[in-house]
Amino acid sequence: MVLVMLSFGCKKDSSTLNLDAEVQLTSFAINGVTGEINQGSGDILINLPFGTDVSSLTPVLGLPEQAVSSMDPGRPHNFTGPVSYRITNGNLYKEYLVTVKIIPPLVSFSINGVDATIDHGNKSISVLLPDGTDLSNLTPSIALQQDVTVSPSPNTAQNFVKPVLYTLSKGGVSAVYQVNVISNSISQYAFLGVAPSRDMITNSDEKAAADWFFETYPEADYISFQTIETGMRLSNYKVIWWHFDSSQSLPDAALNPNVINALKAYRANGGSLLLTSYATIYLERLGIVPAGKGPNNVFGDFLPAGGIEFNSDWGISFKGRENHPIFRNLETFETGKAYLLERGTFRLNHTAWWFLPEWGGYGNGANWRQQTGGVNLASEAWDDQLDGRVGIAEWPAAGNGNTLIIAFGAYDWYSEPQAGASTANRYMNNIRILTRNAVDYLRGTN
């Protein structure tokens, strides 16, 4: 028995570690198109033609000898979002993340020999023509990718006084681009602020918003409340955007009677306003909502306060309003719902909205509309009936310019670099798309 026990005690484990196995993909292709593999980061990027159905694609993997993939490469996969693969060989493995991008269907767009600026992400086209150009009868020149069709026909003259939509199609897939043509060197867009000039903006959130605005609308002007007070002419502007994030109280410059009267006259003559963050409070001062019917829930933090939301992404619900132009092309996590702020991001939660059920005698969205004259467009992500909060709304009025507000704390242009927090909000593009849609929509309604 002792001999038997000694025999078992000295038996060696038959398994061995294989630390020399090859786990790097040698190639990755879909529909005959080879992807770009970054072996260092594990990222794979593949560009496919417009019209490709990315929901069902079968990749071809170049696997090392004896290596296996976590996903069967012989089956189709959904590539509407990034797809991860794990390549295993022996006791080693390597992670890859595959991103499929579609080559834009539009190559170029021009009018009267002037090339347009094309934003494929936002599906928008901007053309700045010389002063005095008649926009009512212009024929564009359009270059498309192979086998892509466009409607209306590029050989047909269009009235570009207001934005024109072009639908590009191939293989049952379509994309709608909005064309905006401007023929006046005096800008139709303005960014309003307290600072005497754009380069003197000190609030980080306001500065980030302004930087994006002037990059997106390079012909835009910066105007201050002081210049309005001293008689600046506003009639040339189609849209004025005030993004105010500095205080829960309106600045004295905005409360000057001359300024208020000038902005009231601007709106009465057809000018449109975009008011975001704490600028929503301005609605009551401008007489857009009745006295006492401005935002009833104004709050938020200021540095060094604030915090990090580790539990969930912050989103909005626009159920029932999905067809409104300001929500066009938003990245949604389900129909009528989109995220604006990623979990793990430091935020100050600057909010100036309406809290409906308990406060102000509103009770629900219908009563709010009746009492304020506005149209509520979005609430928090949980509120599909739009009866709990009013975070996005508009006040269109016959004879007046439209006014639109965005009042969510998640509408945050700048992520403060604080310990333990991310400074890269992955939903930042939704904020940009939402704002661009709002500006373009307001321009088209006046």
Coordinates of C-alpha atoms in Angstrom, one line a residue, residues 69-242:
S69 CA -12.3 32.6 -33.0
S70 CA -14.9 33.3 -30.3
M71 CA -17.4 34.0 -33.0
D72 CA -18.0 31.7 -35.9
P73 CA -16.5 33.5 -39.0
G74 CA -18.7 31.3 -41.3
R75 CA -21.9 32.9 -40.0
P76 CA -23.3 36.4 -40.7
H77 CA -23.1 38.9 -37.9
N78 CA -24.7 42.3 -37.2
F79 CA -22.1 45.1 -37.6
T80 CA -24.4 48.1 -36.9
G81 CA -22.1 48.7 -33.9
P82 CA -18.6 47.6 -33.0
V83 CA -18.2 43.8 -32.8
S84 CA -15.6 42.1 -30.6
Y85 CA -13.7 38.9 -31.4
R86 CA -11.4 36.9 -29.2
I87 CA -8.7 34.8 -30.9
T88 CA -7.5 31.9 -28.8
N89 CA -4.5 29.7 -29.4
G90 CA -3.1 27.4 -26.7
N91 CA -3.1 29.3 -23.4
L92 CA -3.0 32.8 -25.1
Y93 CA -5.7 35.0 -26.5
K94 CA -6.0 38.4 -28.2
E95 CA -9.1 40.7 -28.3
Y96 CA -10.1 42.5 -31.5
L97 CA -12.8 45.2 -32.0
V98 CA -14.2 45.5 -35.5
T99 CA -15.9 48.7 -36.7
V100 CA -17.6 48.8 -40.0
K101 CA -18.0 52.2 -41.6
I102 CA -20.0 53.0 -44.7
I103 CA -18.4 55.2 -47.4
P104 CA -20.6 58.3 -47.8
P105 CA -22.8 58.2 -51.0
L106 CA -22.0 61.8 -51.9
V107 CA -18.7 62.8 -53.4
S108 CA -19.2 66.5 -54.0
F109 CA -21.9 69.2 -54.2
S110 CA -21.6 72.6 -55.8
I111 CA -23.7 75.5 -57.0
N112 CA -22.5 78.0 -59.6
G113 CA -19.0 76.6 -59.3
V114 CA -18.9 77.1 -55.5
D115 CA -18.1 73.9 -53.6
A116 CA -20.2 73.0 -50.6
T117 CA -19.0 72.0 -47.2
I118 CA -20.4 68.5 -46.6
D119 CA -20.9 67.2 -43.1
H120 CA -21.5 63.5 -43.6
G121 CA -22.0 62.8 -39.9
N122 CA -24.9 65.2 -39.6
K123 CA -26.0 64.7 -43.2
S124 CA -25.8 68.4 -43.9
I125 CA -24.5 70.5 -46.9
S126 CA -23.7 74.2 -46.7
V127 CA -23.0 76.5 -49.6
L128 CA -22.0 80.1 -49.2
L129 CA -22.7 82.1 -52.4
P130 CA -21.8 85.7 -53.3
D131 CA -23.9 88.6 -52.1
G132 CA -27.2 89.1 -53.9
T133 CA -27.4 85.6 -55.5
D134 CA -31.0 84.7 -56.3
L135 CA -31.6 81.5 -54.3
S136 CA -35.0 80.8 -55.8
N137 CA -33.8 79.0 -59.0
L138 CA -30.5 77.3 -58.7
T139 CA -29.3 74.0 -60.3
P140 CA -26.6 72.1 -58.3
S141 CA -23.8 69.9 -59.6
I142 CA -23.8 66.6 -57.7
A143 CA -21.2 63.8 -57.8
L144 CA -22.2 60.5 -56.4
Q145 CA -20.6 57.1 -55.5
Q146 CA -21.1 54.3 -58.1
D147 CA -24.7 53.2 -58.5
V148 CA -26.1 55.8 -56.1
T149 CA -29.2 57.7 -57.2
V150 CA -30.5 61.0 -55.9
S151 CA -33.9 62.7 -55.6
P152 CA -34.7 65.3 -56.6
S153 CA -32.7 65.1 -59.8
P154 CA -29.5 67.1 -59.9
N155 CA -30.5 68.5 -63.3
T156 CA -33.6 70.1 -61.8
A157 CA -33.5 73.7 -60.5
Q158 CA -34.5 74.2 -56.9
N159 CA -35.6 77.0 -54.6
F160 CA -32.9 77.2 -52.0
V161 CA -34.4 80.2 -50.0
K162 CA -35.1 77.5 -47.4
P163 CA -33.2 74.2 -46.8
V164 CA -33.8 71.6 -49.5
L165 CA -33.6 67.8 -48.7
Y166 CA -31.9 65.4 -51.1
T167 CA -32.4 61.6 -50.7
L168 CA -29.5 59.4 -51.9
S169 CA -30.3 55.7 -52.4
K170 CA -28.7 52.5 -53.3
G171 CA -29.9 48.9 -52.8
G172 CA -32.8 49.8 -50.6
V173 CA -30.7 52.0 -48.3
S174 CA -31.3 55.7 -48.2
A175 CA -29.7 58.8 -46.6
V176 CA -31.3 62.2 -46.5
Y177 CA -29.0 65.3 -46.7
Q178 CA -30.2 68.8 -45.9
V179 CA -28.8 71.6 -48.2
N180 CA -28.5 75.1 -46.7
V181 CA -27.5 77.9 -49.1
I182 CA -26.5 81.4 -47.9
S183 CA -26.0 84.3 -50.2
N184 CA -25.2 87.1 -47.8
S185 CA -21.9 87.9 -46.3
I186 CA -23.8 89.4 -43.3
S187 CA -24.3 86.2 -41.3
Q188 CA -27.7 84.7 -40.6
Y189 CA -26.3 83.1 -37.4
A190 CA -25.2 84.7 -34.2
F191 CA -23.8 83.4 -30.9
L192 CA -24.9 85.6 -28.0
G193 CA -22.9 86.1 -24.8
V194 CA -22.1 88.2 -21.8
A195 CA -18.4 88.5 -22.7
P196 CA -17.5 91.6 -24.8
S197 CA -15.9 89.3 -27.4
R198 CA -15.7 85.6 -28.2
D199 CA -12.1 85.2 -27.1
M200 CA -13.1 86.6 -23.7
I201 CA -15.5 83.9 -22.8
T202 CA -14.3 82.3 -19.6
N203 CA -16.9 79.6 -18.8
S204 CA -15.6 76.3 -20.1
D205 CA -19.0 75.0 -21.2
E206 CA -19.9 78.2 -23.0
K207 CA -16.5 78.3 -24.7
A208 CA -16.8 74.7 -25.9
A209 CA -20.2 75.4 -27.3
A210 CA -19.0 78.6 -29.0
D211 CA -16.0 76.8 -30.5
W212 CA -18.2 74.2 -32.0
F213 CA -20.7 76.7 -33.3
F214 CA -18.1 78.8 -35.2
E215 CA -16.4 75.7 -36.6
T216 CA -19.8 74.5 -37.8
Y217 CA -21.0 78.0 -39.0
P218 CA -17.8 79.8 -39.9
E219 CA -19.8 82.7 -41.3
A220 CA -21.5 83.3 -37.9
D221 CA -21.0 86.4 -35.7
Y222 CA -20.4 86.8 -32.1
I223 CA -22.6 89.4 -30.4
S224 CA -22.7 90.6 -26.8
F225 CA -25.5 92.0 -24.7
Q226 CA -23.5 95.2 -24.6
T227 CA -23.6 95.7 -28.4
I228 CA -27.4 95.0 -28.4
E229 CA -27.8 97.6 -25.6
T230 CA -26.0 100.2 -27.7
G231 CA -28.3 99.7 -30.7
M232 CA -26.8 96.9 -32.7
R233 CA -29.0 95.9 -35.7
L234 CA -30.3 92.3 -35.3
S235 CA -32.6 92.0 -38.3
N236 CA -30.0 90.3 -40.5
Y237 CA -29.9 87.3 -38.2
K238 CA -32.2 84.3 -38.7
V239 CA -31.1 82.5 -35.5
I240 CA -29.5 83.8 -32.3
W241 CA -28.2 81.2 -29.9
W242 CA -27.5 82.0 -26.2

